[in-house]
XYZ file of C-alpha atoms in Angstrom:
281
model
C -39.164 -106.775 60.327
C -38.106 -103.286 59.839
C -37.526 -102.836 56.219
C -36.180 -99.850 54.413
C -34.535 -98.296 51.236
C -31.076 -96.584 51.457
C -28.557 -94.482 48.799
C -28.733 -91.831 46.532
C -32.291 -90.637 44.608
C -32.033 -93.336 41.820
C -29.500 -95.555 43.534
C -31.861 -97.096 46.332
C -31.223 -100.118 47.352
C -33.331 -102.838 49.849
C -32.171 -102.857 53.574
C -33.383 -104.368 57.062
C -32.567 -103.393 60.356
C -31.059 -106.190 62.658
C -31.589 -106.015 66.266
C -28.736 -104.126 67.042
C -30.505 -101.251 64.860
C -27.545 -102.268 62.086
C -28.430 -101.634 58.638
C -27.743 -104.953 56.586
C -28.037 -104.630 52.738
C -30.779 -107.048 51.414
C -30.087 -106.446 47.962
C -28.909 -109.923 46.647
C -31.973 -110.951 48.124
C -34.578 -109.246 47.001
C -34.723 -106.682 44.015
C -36.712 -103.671 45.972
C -39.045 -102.580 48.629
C -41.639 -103.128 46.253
C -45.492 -103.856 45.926
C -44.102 -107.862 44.445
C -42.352 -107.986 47.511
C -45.824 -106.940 49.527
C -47.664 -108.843 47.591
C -46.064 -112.177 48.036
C -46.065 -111.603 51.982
C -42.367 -111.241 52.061
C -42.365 -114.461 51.528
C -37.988 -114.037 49.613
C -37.565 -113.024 53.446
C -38.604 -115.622 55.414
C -35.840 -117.810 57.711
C -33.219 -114.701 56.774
C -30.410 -114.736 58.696
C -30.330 -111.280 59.155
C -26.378 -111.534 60.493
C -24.954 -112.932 57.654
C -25.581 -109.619 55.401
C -23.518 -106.822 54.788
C -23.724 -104.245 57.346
C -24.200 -100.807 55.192
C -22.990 -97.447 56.774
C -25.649 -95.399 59.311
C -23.993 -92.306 56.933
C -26.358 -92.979 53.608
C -29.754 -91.459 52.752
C -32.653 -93.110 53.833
C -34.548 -93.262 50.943
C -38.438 -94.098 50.861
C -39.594 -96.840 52.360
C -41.640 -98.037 49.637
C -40.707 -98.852 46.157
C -43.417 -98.247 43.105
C -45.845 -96.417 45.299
C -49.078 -96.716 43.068
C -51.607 -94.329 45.021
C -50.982 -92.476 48.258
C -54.931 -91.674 50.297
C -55.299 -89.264 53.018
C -57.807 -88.872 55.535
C -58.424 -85.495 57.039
C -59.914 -84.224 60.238
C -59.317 -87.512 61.597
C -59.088 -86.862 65.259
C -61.554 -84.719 67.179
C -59.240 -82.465 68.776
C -57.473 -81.367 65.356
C -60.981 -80.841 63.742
C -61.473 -78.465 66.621
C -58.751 -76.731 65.961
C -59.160 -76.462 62.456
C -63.079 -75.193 63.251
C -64.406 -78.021 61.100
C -67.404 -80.527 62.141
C -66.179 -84.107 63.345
C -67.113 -85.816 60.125
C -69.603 -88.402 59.832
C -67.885 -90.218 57.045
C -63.782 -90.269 56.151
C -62.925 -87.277 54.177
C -60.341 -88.716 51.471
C -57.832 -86.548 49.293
C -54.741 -87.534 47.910
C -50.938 -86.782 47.836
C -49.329 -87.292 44.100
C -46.726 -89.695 44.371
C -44.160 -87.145 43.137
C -44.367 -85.812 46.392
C -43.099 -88.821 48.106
C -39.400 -88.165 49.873
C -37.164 -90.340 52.232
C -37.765 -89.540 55.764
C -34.647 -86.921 56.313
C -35.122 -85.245 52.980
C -35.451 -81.805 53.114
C -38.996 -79.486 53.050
C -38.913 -77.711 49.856
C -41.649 -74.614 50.482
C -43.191 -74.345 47.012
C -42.801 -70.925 45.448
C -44.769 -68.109 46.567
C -45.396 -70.755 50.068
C -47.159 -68.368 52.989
C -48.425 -71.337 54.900
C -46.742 -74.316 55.159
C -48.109 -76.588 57.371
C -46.768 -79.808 59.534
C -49.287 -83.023 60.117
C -47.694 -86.208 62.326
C -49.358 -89.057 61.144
C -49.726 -93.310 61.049
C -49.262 -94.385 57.162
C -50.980 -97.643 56.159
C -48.998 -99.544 53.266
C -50.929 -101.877 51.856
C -50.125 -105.650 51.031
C -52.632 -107.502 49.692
C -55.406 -106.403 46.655
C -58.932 -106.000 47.908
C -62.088 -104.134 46.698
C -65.079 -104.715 49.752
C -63.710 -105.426 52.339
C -64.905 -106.219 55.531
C -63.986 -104.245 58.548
C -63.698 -107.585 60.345
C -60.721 -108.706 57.483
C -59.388 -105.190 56.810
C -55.818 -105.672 58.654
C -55.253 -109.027 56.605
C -54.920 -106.586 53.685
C -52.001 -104.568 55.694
C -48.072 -105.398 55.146
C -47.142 -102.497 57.669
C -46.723 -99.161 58.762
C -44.805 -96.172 58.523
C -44.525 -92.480 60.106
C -45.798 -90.086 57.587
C -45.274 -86.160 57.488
C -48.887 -84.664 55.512
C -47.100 -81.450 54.809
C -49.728 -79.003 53.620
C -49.418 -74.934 52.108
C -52.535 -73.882 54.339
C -53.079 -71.015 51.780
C -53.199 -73.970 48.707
C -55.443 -75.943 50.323
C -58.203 -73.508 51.631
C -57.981 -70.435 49.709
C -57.422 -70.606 46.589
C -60.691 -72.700 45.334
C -61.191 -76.841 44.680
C -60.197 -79.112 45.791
C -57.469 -80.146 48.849
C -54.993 -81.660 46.629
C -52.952 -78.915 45.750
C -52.049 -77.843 48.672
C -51.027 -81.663 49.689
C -49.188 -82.960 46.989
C -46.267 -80.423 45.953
C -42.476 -82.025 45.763
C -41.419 -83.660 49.216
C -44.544 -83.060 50.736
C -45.122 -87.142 51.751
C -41.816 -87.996 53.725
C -42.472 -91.677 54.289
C -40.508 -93.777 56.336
C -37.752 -94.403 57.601
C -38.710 -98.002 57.924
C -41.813 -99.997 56.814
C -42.671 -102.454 59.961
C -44.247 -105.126 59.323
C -47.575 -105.695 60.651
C -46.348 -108.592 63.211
C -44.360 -105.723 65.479
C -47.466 -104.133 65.616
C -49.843 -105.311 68.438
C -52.315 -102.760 67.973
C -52.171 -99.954 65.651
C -55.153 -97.833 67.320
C -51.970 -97.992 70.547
C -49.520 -95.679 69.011
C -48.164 -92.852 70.791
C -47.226 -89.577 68.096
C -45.596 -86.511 68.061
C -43.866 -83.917 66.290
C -41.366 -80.866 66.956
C -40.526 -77.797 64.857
C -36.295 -76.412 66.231
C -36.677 -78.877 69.381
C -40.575 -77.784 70.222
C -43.274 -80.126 70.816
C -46.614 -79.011 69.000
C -48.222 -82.458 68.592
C -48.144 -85.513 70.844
C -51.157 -87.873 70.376
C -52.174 -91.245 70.383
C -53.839 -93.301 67.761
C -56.243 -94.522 70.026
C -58.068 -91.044 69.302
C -58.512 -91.452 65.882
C -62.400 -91.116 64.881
C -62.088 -94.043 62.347
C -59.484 -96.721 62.994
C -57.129 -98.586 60.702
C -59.769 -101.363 60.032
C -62.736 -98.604 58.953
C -60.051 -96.829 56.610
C -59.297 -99.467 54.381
C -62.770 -101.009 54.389
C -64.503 -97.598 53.856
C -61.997 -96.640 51.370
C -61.987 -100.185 49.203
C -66.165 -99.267 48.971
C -64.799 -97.085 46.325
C -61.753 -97.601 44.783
C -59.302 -101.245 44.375
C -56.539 -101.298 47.108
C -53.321 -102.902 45.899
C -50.303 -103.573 47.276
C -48.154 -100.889 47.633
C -51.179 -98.234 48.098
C -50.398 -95.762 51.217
C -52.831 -94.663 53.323
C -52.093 -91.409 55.681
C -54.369 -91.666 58.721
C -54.726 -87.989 59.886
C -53.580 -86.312 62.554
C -53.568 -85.159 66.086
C -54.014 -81.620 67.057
C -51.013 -79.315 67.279
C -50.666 -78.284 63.860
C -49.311 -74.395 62.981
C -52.599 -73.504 61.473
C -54.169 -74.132 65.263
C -51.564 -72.132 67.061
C -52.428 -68.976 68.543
C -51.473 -66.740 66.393
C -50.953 -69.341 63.446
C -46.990 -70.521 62.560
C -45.679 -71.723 59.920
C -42.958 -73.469 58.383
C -39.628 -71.084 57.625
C -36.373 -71.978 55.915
C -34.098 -73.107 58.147
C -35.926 -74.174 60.687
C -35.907 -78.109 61.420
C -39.183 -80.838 61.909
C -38.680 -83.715 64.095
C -41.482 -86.531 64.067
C -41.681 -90.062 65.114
C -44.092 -92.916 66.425
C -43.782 -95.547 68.648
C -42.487 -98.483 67.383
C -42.084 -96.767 63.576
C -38.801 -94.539 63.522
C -38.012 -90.769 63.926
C -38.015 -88.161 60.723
C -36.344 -84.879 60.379
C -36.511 -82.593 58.022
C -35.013 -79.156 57.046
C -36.896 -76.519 55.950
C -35.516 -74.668 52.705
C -36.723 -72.349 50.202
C -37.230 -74.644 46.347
C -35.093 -73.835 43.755
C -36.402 -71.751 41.350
């Protein structure tokens, strides 16, 4: 299934794509995109008849594709060739930071640069969303504990991050920097997630194409290295790191402008875009 949220900020409501790429409203079905909805397996979905719901217009916001998002992980310097780039060591264990969840947006929202922004940053990446609570796990079990996946943009003010002292987080987590979406997929239309062909374009330029075969740790070593340290519940999104191709790595460096537009997508998950604009004051 490819689920996903539509309408207004505060208006959302529960949708699912039908094979046609239709948008059919789900919501005197179910109540939300929501971790209950994870959590029981989707089980208020099963033997839909997709073609017997409303078809909603292709014209409304795509919202997030997750309801109730309780704690949104990110792994950096996940791939080799971006670590490179960013003149860091391959790690020998996942380096985790974390997005607030007031920086979640839908997937065509716009960029806001923070005030004062010199260095806004762009990051393709394969999101995680979590279905099932787990603490230990096994890397042998780790993809029971997954109810899909979802393109992620890990937009990132370079300057907040590295040069201004502590920690990563503030340079991750400012408003509409965690455009997720547009669709969850369930896990079933995924064969393989370490298969996954990803890219991203700033005004019709590729910078990043990648695969997530190329990841240093996979989908299975996230979770279970992650649930070593903290409870996973449903809900939970996971940001996977990304390829290289990031402005920071160009030669000279670039970085986000208003105006300007991102395009992103992965195989199988959906396309983003995103315009750039300055935040209001």
């Amino acid at each position: 299934m490819k689920l996903l949220r539509v309408g207004v900020i505060g208006q959302e409501k529960p949708a699912i794509l039908d094979t046609d790429y239709n948008i059919r409203d789900l919501s005197q079905i179910i109540e939300d995109i929501n971790p209950e909805l994870l959590a029981k397996n989707f089980s208020d979905l099963k033997n839909l008849d997709i073609e017997q719901l409303p078809i909603l217009s292709s014209n409304e916001r795509i919202a997030p594709c997750v309801a109730d998002v309780g704690k949104f992980i990110c792994i950096g310097l996940n791939y080799s060739d971006h670590a490179k780039e960013s003149n860091a060591a391959i790690p020998n264990e996942p380096i985790i930071f974390n997005k607030w969840t007031s920086a979640i947006s839908g997937a065509n929202d716009q960029i806001l640069l923070p005030r004062n922004s010199v260095k806004t940053d762009w990051e393709v990446e394969l999101g995680i969303v979590i279905g099932r609570e787990g603490r230990y796990i096994s890397e042998e079990n780790a993809l029971e504990y997954v109810a899909g996946y979802c393109v992620i943009n890990d937009i990132s003010e370079r300057e907040y991050q590295l040069e201004r002292g502590g920690s990563w987080d503030k340079g991750k987590g400012c408003d509409s920097f965690g455009p997720i979406g547009p669709w969850l997929v369930t896990k079933d239309e995924v064969k393989d997630p370490q298969q996954l062909e990803l890219w991203l374009e700033v005004d019709g330029q590729r910078y990043q194409q990648g695969s997530t075969k190329n990841m240093i740790f996979s989908v299975a070593k996230i979770i279970s290295y992650l649930s070593q340290f903290m409870s996973l519940q449903p809900g939970d999104i996971i940001a996977t790191g990304t390829p290289a191709g990031v402005g920071m790595g160009q030669k000279p460096p670039k970085f986000l402008q208003h105006g300007q537009v991102v395009r992103l997508g992965i195989d199988g998950l959906g396309v983003q875009q995103q315009q750039v604009v300055e935040a209001a004051a």
